[in-house]
C-alpha positions as MATLAB code, in Angstrom:
seq = 'MAAKRPLPFILPARLDERGRLAQLRRYKIKPSNISKIYEADGWVLYIPTKKSFFKLPGQMVPSRELEHRIKRIHDYIEEYRSLIELERRAEMDAQIAEIRSLSGREREIYGRAVLNLKGAAVGKKFDLYIVRFSRERLIESEISGGDIVLISRSDPLKSDLTATVTAVAKNYIEAAFSKRPPVWIKDGGIRVDLFVNDVTFKRMESNLERMRHIKPPFSRIRDILLGLEEPSGGLEADIEIVDGKLNEAQKEAICLSLAESEITLVHGPPGTGKTTTLIETILQAVKSGKRVLAAADSNVAVDNMLRKLAKKDGLDIVRIGHPARIGEGLERYSLFCRIEEDPQAEKVKEMLENANELVRQRSLHSKPTPSRLRGMSKERVKKIAADGRSYRGVDAATIRSMAEWIRVDEKVERLFGKIRKLEESIVHRIVTGADVVLSTNGMIGSEALDGIDFDFAAVDEASQQMEPSTLLSVMRAPKVVLAGDHRQLPPTVVSGNDLLKKSLFERMMESEAVPSRMLEVQYRMNETIMSFPNTMMYDGKLTADESAAKRVVALAKEPTDQFLKKVLQSQKPVVFIDTSRMDACETLRPRSTSYENEYEAVIVADIVKSLLDCGLDGEKIGVITPYLAQVKLIRQILERDSTYCEVKSVDGFQGREKEVIIISLVRSNIAGEIGFVKDRRRLNVAMTRARSKLIMVGDRNTLVSNDPFDLFFKWLDTQREALSIGAPDQ';
ca = [
      75.230   51.307  120.166;
      77.959   53.066  122.080;
      77.850   53.286  125.843;
      76.040   56.169  127.438;
      78.235   59.218  127.253;
      77.958   62.981  127.422;
      77.687   64.993  124.238;
      79.050   66.784  122.117;
      77.686   65.115  119.026;
      77.532   65.942  115.332;
      75.059   65.735  112.471;
      75.775   66.314  108.756;
      75.224   69.958  107.766;
      73.500   68.776  104.563;
      70.422   67.854  106.632;
      67.742   70.529  106.609;
      66.066   71.712  109.806;
      63.394   69.015  109.650;
      65.983   66.304  109.128;
      68.025   67.486  112.079;
      64.994   67.613  114.379;
      64.020   64.104  113.319;
      67.466   62.829  114.237;
      67.308   64.567  117.626;
      63.898   63.041  118.339;
      65.233   59.619  117.375;
      67.676   59.785  120.275;
      65.203   61.508  122.608;
      67.143   64.788  122.572;
      65.102   67.902  123.308;
      66.093   71.469  122.379;
      66.350   72.184  126.110;
      69.201   69.631  126.269;
      71.380   71.762  123.959;
      73.401   74.715  125.262;
      75.175   75.751  122.033;
      75.341   74.849  118.351;
      78.333   75.251  116.029;
      78.313   74.719  112.275;
      81.337   74.328  109.999;
      83.312   72.016  107.747;
      80.265   69.970  106.717;
      79.009   69.316  110.260;
      76.671   70.719  112.879;
      78.148   70.332  116.361;
      75.779   70.225  119.347;
      77.047   71.015  122.853;
      74.837   69.633  125.654;
      73.810   71.225  128.881;
      75.877   70.041  131.844;
      73.382   67.434  133.037;
      72.445   66.011  129.638;
      73.651   62.522  128.701;
      72.602   60.471  125.688;
      73.155   57.009  124.314;
      74.493   57.687  120.806;
      76.220   55.718  118.037;
      79.977   56.216  117.936;
      79.935   57.923  114.538;
      77.929   60.799  116.024;
      80.622   61.646  118.580;
      83.402   63.786  117.038;
      87.082   63.478  117.792;
      88.590   66.269  119.858;
      90.399   67.473  116.739;
      87.170   67.695  114.712;
      85.354   69.366  117.600;
      88.121   71.972  117.855;
      88.095   72.535  114.070;
      84.325   73.083  113.917;
      84.396   75.496  116.881;
      87.374   77.458  115.509;
      85.843   77.944  112.072;
      82.381   78.760  113.447;
      83.650   81.231  116.070;
      85.868   82.986  113.523;
      83.017   83.437  111.066;
      80.530   84.602  113.690;
      82.984   87.049  115.245;
      83.842   88.703  111.955;
      80.208   88.747  110.834;
      79.349   90.790  113.917;
      82.359   93.065  113.379;
      81.397   93.693  109.750;
      77.919   94.755  110.863;
      79.472   96.956  113.564;
      81.677   98.676  110.990;
      78.862   99.063  108.453;
      76.630  100.796  110.990;
      79.531  102.926  112.235;
      80.281  104.146  108.700;
      76.646  104.952  107.985;
      76.160  106.682  111.341;
      79.402  108.665  110.987;
      78.468  110.028  107.564;
      74.926  110.899  108.597;
      76.063  112.441  111.889;
      78.653  114.561  110.131;
      76.199  115.752  107.496;
      73.802  116.632  110.298;
      76.329  118.378  112.575;
      78.561  120.237  110.107;
      77.597  123.001  107.768;
      77.984  122.310  104.077;
      80.953  124.684  103.942;
      82.716  122.915  106.831;
      82.189  119.544  105.214;
      83.545  120.944  101.957;
      86.698  122.203  103.678;
      87.228  118.735  105.141;
      87.025  117.409  101.583;
      83.822  115.384  101.907;
      81.408  117.649  100.035;
      81.415  120.036   97.081;
      78.939  122.931   96.998;
      77.408  125.340   94.484;
      77.677  123.070   91.472;
      75.655  123.043   88.280;
      74.959  119.831   86.392;
      75.165  119.266   82.661;
      74.515  116.020   80.797;
      77.651  114.658   79.118;
      76.031  111.673   77.443;
      75.743  107.931   77.947;
      78.541  105.477   78.589;
      77.451  101.859   78.425;
      74.051  101.985   80.158;
      75.028  104.868   82.452;
      74.032  108.520   82.342;
      77.071  110.762   82.808;
      76.616  114.214   84.365;
      79.314  116.836   84.860;
      78.878  119.010   87.973;
      81.009  122.120   87.630;
      81.688  125.562   89.046;
      84.213  128.335   88.459;
      85.812  128.042   91.909;
      88.513  125.392   92.421;
      87.406  121.986   93.699;
      89.717  120.422   96.308;
      88.186  117.299   97.747;
      88.786  113.821   99.204;
      86.132  112.580   96.773;
      87.704  110.508   94.005;
      86.810  108.191   91.145;
      84.694  105.228   92.202;
      83.235  106.860   95.309;
      79.493  106.782   95.956;
      78.104  110.309   96.324;
      74.785  111.754   97.451;
      73.359  114.477   95.171;
      71.066  117.130   96.642;
      69.827  120.680   96.199;
      70.157  121.729   99.821;
      69.673  119.094  102.513;
      71.509  115.819  101.676;
      69.540  113.887  104.295;
      66.336  114.605  102.369;
      67.767  113.201   99.141;
      68.045  109.589   98.011;
      69.783  110.358   94.708;
      73.162  108.623   94.528;
      75.743  108.260   91.777;
      79.247  106.896   91.200;
      82.068  109.384   90.615;
      83.849  108.838   87.285;
      86.283  111.768   87.318;
      87.375  114.695   89.484;
      89.147  117.711   88.017;
      90.002  121.182   89.304;
      86.619  122.625   88.384;
      84.235  119.715   87.960;
      83.119  116.295   89.163;
      81.670  113.775   86.736;
      79.265  111.155   88.058;
      77.459  108.175   86.547;
      73.776  107.459   87.237;
      72.210  104.047   86.651;
      68.886  105.739   85.801;
      68.130  108.975   84.000;
      68.798  111.717   86.599;
      66.112  114.289   87.472;
      66.009  117.555   85.541;
      66.819  119.623   88.655;
      70.459  118.549   88.533;
      70.868  121.184   85.789;
      69.950  123.912   88.252;
      72.566  125.799   90.235;
      73.250  125.209   93.908;
      73.764  121.449   93.602;
      75.624  119.762   96.444;
      77.651  116.533   96.179;
      78.448  114.599   99.382;
      80.707  111.596   99.913;
      78.474  108.752  101.060;
      78.571  105.084  102.045;
      78.007  102.036   99.886;
      77.196   98.991  102.021;
      77.179   96.447   99.172;
      80.771   95.501   99.974;
      79.835   94.770  103.592;
      77.132   92.382  102.406;
      79.610   90.657  100.107;
      82.108   90.245  102.939;
      79.409   88.618  105.068;
      78.382   86.311  102.225;
      82.003   85.283  101.660;
      82.464   84.459  105.338;
      79.399   82.239  105.205;
      80.809   80.566  102.079;
      83.997   79.788  104.038;
      82.017   77.814  106.593;
      81.650   74.665  104.456;
      84.096   75.434  101.638;
      85.556   72.377   99.917;
      89.190   71.486   99.126;
      91.490   72.902   97.900;
      90.117   76.201   99.211;
      89.464   74.788  102.672;
      93.232   74.307  102.963;
      93.825   78.062  102.640;
      91.077   78.726  105.194;
      92.571   76.290  107.675;
      96.055   77.773  107.295;
      94.699   81.266  107.971;
      92.897   79.971  111.065;
      95.950   78.160  112.403;
      94.401   74.719  111.952;
      97.067   73.628  109.468;
     100.509   74.803  108.361;
     101.387   75.751  104.771;
     103.283   73.326  102.569;
     107.055   73.496  102.497;
     109.263   72.792   99.527;
     111.865   74.390   97.297;
     111.442   77.777   95.667;
     110.302   77.863   92.056;
     112.980   77.817   89.350;
     111.897   80.447   86.839;
     113.276   82.711   84.141;
     112.580   86.331   85.128;
     111.072   88.493   82.363;
     111.828   91.926   83.863;
     115.619   92.331   83.807;
     115.481   95.462   85.991;
     114.400   93.583   89.117;
     116.807   93.393   92.050;
     117.765   90.202   93.881;
     115.261   90.667   96.730;
     112.432   91.095   94.219;
     113.516   87.993   92.308;
     113.674   85.976   95.531;
     110.185   87.199   96.514;
     108.822   86.097   93.121;
     110.408   82.637   93.367;
     109.074   82.261   96.908;
     105.574   83.320   95.810;
     105.525   80.663   93.093;
     106.878   77.874   95.325;
     104.773   75.170   96.979;
     103.419   77.155   99.938;
      99.723   77.975   99.653;
     100.278   81.512  100.954;
     103.262   83.859  100.650;
     103.858   87.382  101.937;
     105.859   90.057  100.117;
     106.796   92.777  102.588;
     107.435   95.951  100.622;
     108.496   99.108  102.508;
     107.852  102.471  100.773;
     109.198  102.753   97.242;
     110.576   99.192   97.041;
     108.473   98.120   94.071;
     105.824   95.884   95.648;
     103.514   96.247   92.664;
     106.321   95.698   90.157;
     107.231   92.495   91.992;
     103.596   91.427   92.019;
     103.275   92.045   88.258;
     106.250   89.798   87.488;
     104.779   87.137   89.795;
     101.490   87.328   87.881;
     103.277   87.018   84.526;
     105.193   83.973   85.739;
     101.997   82.367   87.028;
     100.291   82.930   83.650;
     103.362   81.561   81.879;
     102.985   78.330   83.869;
      99.372   77.998   82.727;
      97.599   79.438   85.769;
      94.525   81.666   85.654;
      95.207   84.645   87.911;
      93.044   86.934   90.024;
      94.754   90.289   90.746;
      93.044   92.333   93.437;
      93.307   95.213   95.911;
      90.921   97.172   98.082;
      91.022  100.381   96.052;
      90.232  101.034   92.397;
      93.410  103.137   92.168;
      95.583  100.172   93.197;
      93.796   97.802   90.798;
      94.151  100.271   87.922;
      97.841  100.653   88.773;
      98.303   96.907   88.252;
      96.190   97.039   85.095;
      98.345   99.790   83.555;
     101.484   97.732   84.123;
      99.934   94.508   82.798;
      98.497   96.307   79.762;
     102.066   97.003   78.591;
     102.733   93.266   78.291;
     102.070   91.606   74.946;
      99.813   88.618   74.499;
      97.912   88.830   77.782;
      94.156   88.372   77.875;
      93.109   90.851   80.587;
      89.661   91.596   81.991;
      88.897   94.329   84.520;
      85.798   93.676   86.639;
      83.934   96.652   88.053;
      81.580   99.513   87.525;
      82.758  101.374   84.383;
      82.621  104.623   86.364;
      85.296  103.283   88.713;
      87.796  102.241   86.053;
      90.609  104.657   85.269;
      90.572  106.803   82.153;
      92.109  105.049   79.165;
      91.597  101.602   80.694;
      87.941  101.142   79.743;
      88.782   98.832   76.842;
      89.818   96.165   79.345;
      86.565   96.421   81.302;
      84.117   93.540   81.267;
      81.478   95.912   79.846;
      83.641   96.687   76.801;
      84.571   93.055   76.341;
      80.881   92.104   76.359;
      80.086   94.752   73.731;
      82.913   93.417   71.531;
      81.781   89.796   71.856;
      80.439   88.131   68.663;
      77.202   87.291   70.489;
      76.622   90.930   71.492;
      74.660   91.675   68.295;
      72.368   88.751   68.995;
      71.694   90.106   72.492;
      70.858   93.524   71.008;
      68.450   91.969   68.510;
      66.752   89.983   71.249;
      66.457   93.129   73.386;
      64.868   94.991   70.486;
      62.372   92.152   70.070;
      61.687   92.138   73.799;
      61.107   95.906   73.797;
      58.699   95.537   70.877;
      56.787   92.870   72.808;
      56.675   95.211   75.821;
      55.203   97.876   73.527;
      52.584   95.406   72.246;
      51.768   94.356   75.791;
      51.098   97.983   76.754;
      48.245   98.069   74.199;
      46.252   95.652   76.339;
      44.644   95.826   79.770;
      47.044   94.918   82.549;
      45.528   92.291   84.902;
      45.630   94.351   88.094;
      44.126   92.902   91.330;
      41.042   95.108   90.923;
      40.418   93.641   87.447;
      41.304   90.065   88.254;
      38.699   89.806   91.036;
      40.434   86.679   92.366;
      41.019   85.035   88.982;
      44.314   83.269   88.244;
      46.052   84.018   84.946;
      45.060   80.615   83.577;
      41.442   81.296   84.596;
      41.519   84.612   82.721;
      42.701   82.878   79.538;
      39.976   80.208   79.826;
      37.164   82.734   80.408;
      38.478   84.808   77.494;
      38.395   81.728   75.249;
      34.765   81.195   76.258;
      33.979   84.844   75.450;
      32.384   85.418   78.849;
      32.383   88.266   81.366;
      33.243   87.653   85.041;
      32.144   89.395   88.265;
      31.393   92.671   86.547;
      34.442   92.623   84.289;
      33.189   92.720   80.704;
      34.231   90.166   78.096;
      36.274   92.691   76.067;
      38.413   93.597   79.104;
      38.948   89.936   79.922;
      40.028   89.246   76.319;
      42.430   92.208   76.550;
      43.828   90.933   79.868;
      44.268   87.467   78.383;
      46.207   88.937   75.484;
      48.362   90.974   77.947;
      49.136   87.721   79.815;
      50.074   85.857   76.622;
      52.426   88.634   75.467;
      53.858   88.965   78.975;
      54.718   85.259   78.995;
      56.599   85.770   75.729;
      58.422   88.754   77.275;
      59.439   86.671   80.293;
      60.667   83.805   78.135;
      62.649   86.142   75.890;
      64.244   88.024   78.809;
      65.103   84.645   80.346;
      66.942   83.676   77.151;
      68.694   87.066   77.112;
      69.871   86.603   80.711;
      71.203   83.122   79.949;
      73.010   84.343   76.834;
      74.530   87.302   78.710;
      75.632   84.992   81.532;
      77.280   82.633   79.054;
      79.122   85.575   77.409;
      80.397   86.821   80.786;
      81.419   83.327   81.861;
      83.293   82.709   78.605;
      85.149   86.050   78.791;
      86.097   85.735   82.458;
      87.101   82.064   82.420;
      89.051   82.585   79.185;
      91.123   85.475   80.553;
      94.732   85.043   81.708;
      94.316   87.724   84.377;
      91.128   89.050   85.941;
      91.543   92.298   87.897;
      89.059   93.462   90.505;
      88.690   95.272   93.772;
      88.061   92.909   96.675;
      84.499   94.197   96.923;
      83.648   93.392   93.297;
      84.872   89.812   93.647;
      81.567   89.118   95.338;
      79.590   90.459   92.364;
      77.491   88.413   89.931;
      80.190   88.640   87.260;
      82.466   86.337   89.277;
      79.769   84.227   90.892;
      80.945   80.619   91.045;
      84.248   81.360   89.275;
      87.523   80.376   90.951;
      91.176   80.847   89.981;
      94.492   79.015   90.194;
      96.408   81.901   91.741;
      95.491   85.147   93.538;
      97.752   88.198   93.914;
      96.581   90.860   96.370;
      98.236   94.293   96.516;
      98.044   96.760   99.430;
      97.031   93.822  101.653;
      98.231   95.553  104.836;
      95.691   98.357  104.327;
      92.643   96.068  104.150;
      90.363   94.714  106.842;
      90.750   90.948  107.067;
      87.226   90.135  105.766;
      87.946   92.277  102.704;
      91.172   90.431  101.869;
      89.340   87.123  102.320;
      87.121   87.975   99.336;
      90.206   87.492   97.132;
      92.027   84.862   99.167;
      89.154   82.370   99.135;
      88.999   82.313   95.306;
      92.306   80.489   94.717;
      94.236   77.608   96.297;
      97.463   79.639   96.102;
      97.846   83.275   97.184;
     100.490   85.996   97.443;
      99.813   89.063   99.606;
     101.904   92.225   99.154;
     101.930   95.025  101.709;
     103.735   96.810  104.504;
     102.424   96.403  108.037;
     104.826   99.161  109.145;
     102.623  101.711  107.406;
      99.057  102.672  108.335;
      96.646   99.864  109.184;
      93.146   99.539  107.662;
      90.859  102.528  108.173;
      88.254  101.423  110.706;
      85.459  103.852  111.590;
      84.188  101.719  114.479;
      87.642  101.760  116.078;
      87.624   97.999  116.629;
      91.178   96.756  117.240;
      90.604   93.375  115.596;
      89.450   95.001  112.343;
      92.469   97.326  112.459;
      94.753   94.317  112.209;
      95.012   93.217  108.597;
      95.301   89.599  107.523;
      98.744   90.528  106.162;
      99.942   91.740  109.568;
      98.485   88.701  111.336;
     100.208   86.334  108.914;
     103.514   88.217  109.267;
     103.430   87.205  112.936;
     103.252   83.540  111.950;
     106.633   81.856  111.571;
     105.022   79.157  109.455;
     104.008   81.478  106.590;
     106.915   82.259  104.220;
     107.696   85.942  103.609;
     110.332   88.078  101.896;
     111.131   91.727  102.514;
     112.080   93.958   99.576;
     115.155   95.944  100.545;
     115.944   98.384   97.727;
     113.821  101.530   97.449;
     113.569  103.649   94.302;
     111.640  106.667   95.599;
     113.513  108.676   98.220;
     116.741  110.546   98.578;
     118.856  108.444  100.955;
     118.714  111.102  103.694;
     114.905  111.139  103.613;
     114.975  107.343  103.790;
     117.485  107.183  106.637;
     115.326  107.751  109.750;
     112.264  105.698  108.664;
     114.712  102.946  107.746;
     116.195  102.952  111.259;
     112.842  103.387  113.011;
     110.764  100.808  111.136;
     112.959   98.491  109.044;
     115.999   97.714  111.238;
     118.257   99.565  108.807;
     117.708   96.933  106.093;
     116.625   99.380  103.374;
     119.055  100.741  100.817;
     118.457  103.468   98.258;
     118.949  102.593   94.612;
     121.502  104.810   92.919;
     118.719  106.284   90.777;
     117.143  107.777   93.922;
     119.940  108.071   96.495;
     121.099  111.569   95.541;
     117.785  112.871   94.204;
     117.290  116.623   94.884;
     114.557  119.107   94.092;
     115.280  121.237   91.021;
     114.146  124.874   91.343;
     114.380  127.413   88.508;
     115.640  130.063   90.955;
     116.397  130.626   94.638;
     114.039  132.458   97.013;
     115.014  136.007   97.902;
     113.918  135.583  101.533;
     116.923  134.348  103.550;
     114.945  132.005  105.795;
     113.201  130.362  102.836;
     116.508  130.223  100.973;
     117.958  128.085  103.793;
     114.868  125.897  103.974;
     114.748  125.198  100.218;
     118.474  124.651   99.590;
     118.850  121.472   97.540;
     121.812  120.088   99.499;
     119.600  119.653  102.577;
     116.961  117.038  101.633;
     115.524  117.029  105.177;
     114.693  120.237  107.053;
     113.048  120.605  110.460;
     111.614  124.043  111.291;
     111.451  124.430  115.076;
     108.652  126.679  116.376;
     109.426  126.180  120.088;
     110.730  129.716  120.596;
     107.703  131.281  118.965;
     104.128  131.853  120.072;
     102.935  128.841  118.126;
     100.576  127.035  120.469;
      98.025  124.522  119.270;
      94.342  125.429  119.555;
      91.174  123.406  119.904;
      88.019  125.131  118.754;
      84.768  124.761  120.753;
      83.024  121.402  120.145;
      85.999  120.228  118.065;
      88.261  117.248  118.775;
      90.768  118.177  116.065;
      93.749  120.436  116.796;
      95.055  123.243  114.629;
      98.087  125.537  114.704;
      97.790  128.813  112.843;
     101.481  129.700  113.160;
     102.499  126.456  111.479;
      99.794  126.846  108.837;
     101.165  130.251  107.821;
     104.728  128.903  107.594;
     103.547  125.992  105.442;
     101.639  128.345  103.136;
     104.713  130.594  102.793;
     106.884  127.608  101.824;
     104.337  126.445   99.238;
     104.132  129.914   97.704;
     107.919  130.162   97.608;
     108.255  126.789   95.872;
     105.719  127.881   93.260;
     107.493  131.224   92.796;
     110.747  129.332   92.277;
     109.244  127.360   89.418;
     108.078  124.100   90.980;
     104.779  122.740   89.651;
     102.060  122.665   92.316;
     101.317  119.034   91.395;
     104.755  118.111   92.749;
     104.075  119.569   96.207;
     102.177  117.843   98.992;
     101.233  119.052  102.464;
     100.540  116.446  105.151;
      99.206  117.001  108.651;
      97.744  114.573  111.194;
      94.712  116.723  112.056;
      91.724  117.494  109.839;
      91.313  120.924  111.452;
      94.838  121.778  110.295;
      94.060  120.439  106.817;
      91.087  122.793  106.770;
      93.118  125.778  108.017;
      95.981  125.339  105.550;
      93.553  124.926  102.647;
      91.771  128.119  103.662;
      95.025  130.107  103.752;
      96.179  128.764  100.371;
      92.748  129.343   98.833;
      92.718  132.904  100.132;
      96.008  133.527   98.316;
      94.859  131.690   95.158;
      97.596  129.103   95.707;
      97.176  125.396   94.989;
      98.778  122.160   96.115;
      97.412  118.968   97.653;
      96.742  119.217  101.395;
      95.647  115.970  103.055;
      95.774  113.945  106.228;
      98.390  111.209  106.567;
      95.790  108.605  105.598;
      94.975  110.537  102.436;
      98.579  110.352  101.233;
      99.251  106.649  101.874;
     100.397  105.011   98.656;
     101.225  108.402   97.111;
     104.436  110.370   96.534;
     105.493  113.956   95.751;
     108.795  115.642   94.955;
     108.390  117.879   98.004;
     106.453  117.011  101.141;
     105.770  119.528  103.908;
     104.568  118.120  107.236;
     102.804  120.250  109.857;
     102.941  118.361  113.187;
     100.548  120.828  114.920;
     101.004  119.865  118.585;
     102.585  122.570  120.757;
     101.931  122.619  124.502;
     103.757  122.859  127.836;
     102.697  119.339  128.895;
     104.444  117.739  125.917;
     101.300  115.866  124.870;
     101.122  114.844  121.210;
      98.298  112.262  121.104;
      98.213  109.987  118.067;
     101.039  111.962  116.406;
     103.355  109.597  118.311;
     102.151  106.669  116.167;
     105.312  105.390  114.490;
     103.431  104.058  111.473;
     101.796  107.444  110.907;
     105.152  109.233  111.019;
     106.659  106.591  108.733;
     103.975  107.131  106.093;
     104.211  110.925  106.287;
     108.004  111.050  105.905;
     108.265  108.469  103.126;
     105.939  110.281  100.698;
     108.794  112.671   99.756;
     111.084  111.952   96.835;
     113.517  114.865   96.879;
     112.695  117.174   99.791;
     111.108  116.698  103.205;
     110.236  119.755  105.304;
     108.818  119.257  108.792;
     107.350  122.019  110.935;
     106.818  121.493  114.662;
     107.568  122.378  118.273;
     110.719  120.465  119.258;
     110.176  121.027  122.987;
     106.708  119.458  122.802;
     107.728  116.566  120.564;
     111.126  115.540  121.959;
     109.851  113.850  125.123;
     107.751  111.416  123.076;
     108.653  108.291  121.156;
     109.618  108.257  118.294;
     110.534  111.956  118.195;
     113.217  111.510  120.867;
     114.960  109.192  118.392;
     114.204  111.474  115.456;
     115.920  114.503  116.985;
     118.974  112.442  117.946;
     119.127  111.313  114.323;
     118.546  114.835  113.015;
     121.422  116.294  115.040;
     123.881  113.785  113.558;
     122.988  114.273  109.904;
     125.137  116.558  107.794;
     122.563  116.588  105.005;
     119.682  117.495  107.308;
     118.986  120.915  108.749;
     117.302  122.016  111.967;
     116.394  125.687  111.860;
     114.436  127.998  114.115;
     111.150  129.354  112.808;
     111.041  133.019  111.794;
     109.217  135.639  113.798;
     105.950  136.335  112.020;
];
């Protein structure tokens, strides 16, 4: 026995509660002697109270390194578990509070509800009931495919009917129901509200708990992320690139991603081809015999990867996810379709038919309800029935009928058990046999991937995801590449917690130990549009590919209005419209925290109408503004004039692009206060959505005293291909 010494001490985590208590009693340790307990890495670590000393065997006393490891892993998991719960409750509360406080029309203008719809059954898809909710008036909404929506006739908070959106068009929303929807959905006056699905939160929590005692090689990834170990070094992979159009930076990023390091970061500024680089990395991994998991937070991003991979010959691809959330034309790659095409699918159908027939036969007999059983077990019922007796007032015929119900029910249970096992084996065979499995992070925690790991994981849009979400993908493979851009908007966090706002990608970019490569050639923007974001966010390292450098907007004709003619001239890719000399002050409506600016809204609407009049398709125009109240105001003005283009917040446009982007900066006040408009990442995202033309509307006097606008106006005044012009008198 070791000499008397103070704790801490450890016990194997495999011991159950009784086993642990027995060990504590063996060494005369009471619960009151313990101040804190940590659990991780196969051990339970006990920290004593200050005055507690025990005589323990040496093997029960951990090294300082092991003690630190257990505490670090445990504290990390517990902290993020509490943050996930905080965010889940914040999302639920925010949606409910908004539904309660805003009118349906206000919520519709903000893009989170659609009113006055009428439902019509479209048919069945897989086991889902598809309903189209339509109206004559245009639908402009933040609701998109894959979202969970709440369906109601008047008051959403009195409804518990939810569905998954499958498609959104100009005049209808299609949604999938897991059960046959009620007949009232065919009435008029139906309301659809964006709602919250907390299944993903539960999966994030479950994954964190799985990390606690995860075994090698996955524990190595965990320990690198927690700073307990450093990634492996080694030479970059020597590969033969398939895509001949890739630039040198992309090729280097691919080689780095396939090298020995367990985790690699691909930093892709706007338009630099992050996803294209990721696709080539996936193909190279498959070529070397690895099974790959390709993931992202959003269904749109996953489908984007799927479309690119689907063009490659000879790949076995499976898309995990609710069929309603998979993009149109991609359904054939879904797990549901693959299951239906499987040779064993017919056998499952036959077994289901047999099971349904047994259920029908069972319904012909008396169900053994508690009132009929009178305390009898099922075996007792069968015995009494065999004896032909009655029991406690239940006649013999009823008992015989109950016994028969029990016998048929046992057959039903056995048959459904066989069906479940056969279905599970089909899913397992399809998923483990695939070269690439694609999924949102949230669906990685679903039953379809339960217990299935991969050789390589590729995660797109990693800088836009909360860390626990990215971990759902990261902890499924011993080697991972994350692609993203931490210079754009961080994860959307309703609770406002700063730790959740910092993505795993951003945190790893701060680590010198984790290898990373920045992509430096962008293929989206005219070089003038690129110029200021490049200086502000990327140290001037970006260059414009020749295919994009001189890109200009092509209009069928020029505007007749002289002001609009100057604004829309093709040789000026960047235009700033200064409202400082006009009566263009911001306003804040009563009880609102969101600013609006009517003067700017009118100018924006005039520019949109002029672009449409000059022959530009409305789908190629985007309006961005930092404030939801301004989104609402601009939409109202355009709707009033029967004019259409996308109007969204900065967050709503991340990952998107348009030929022409118009930005309304809103803030206009004597104090020069601009609030969160000064966020460099927000401005970066807004400006870099434009391909050919960027038009910004704002009050220079208000903006110029704030970073980064002080730098922007200095840049603007030196650019020959940019124009600063005073706003017209309205």
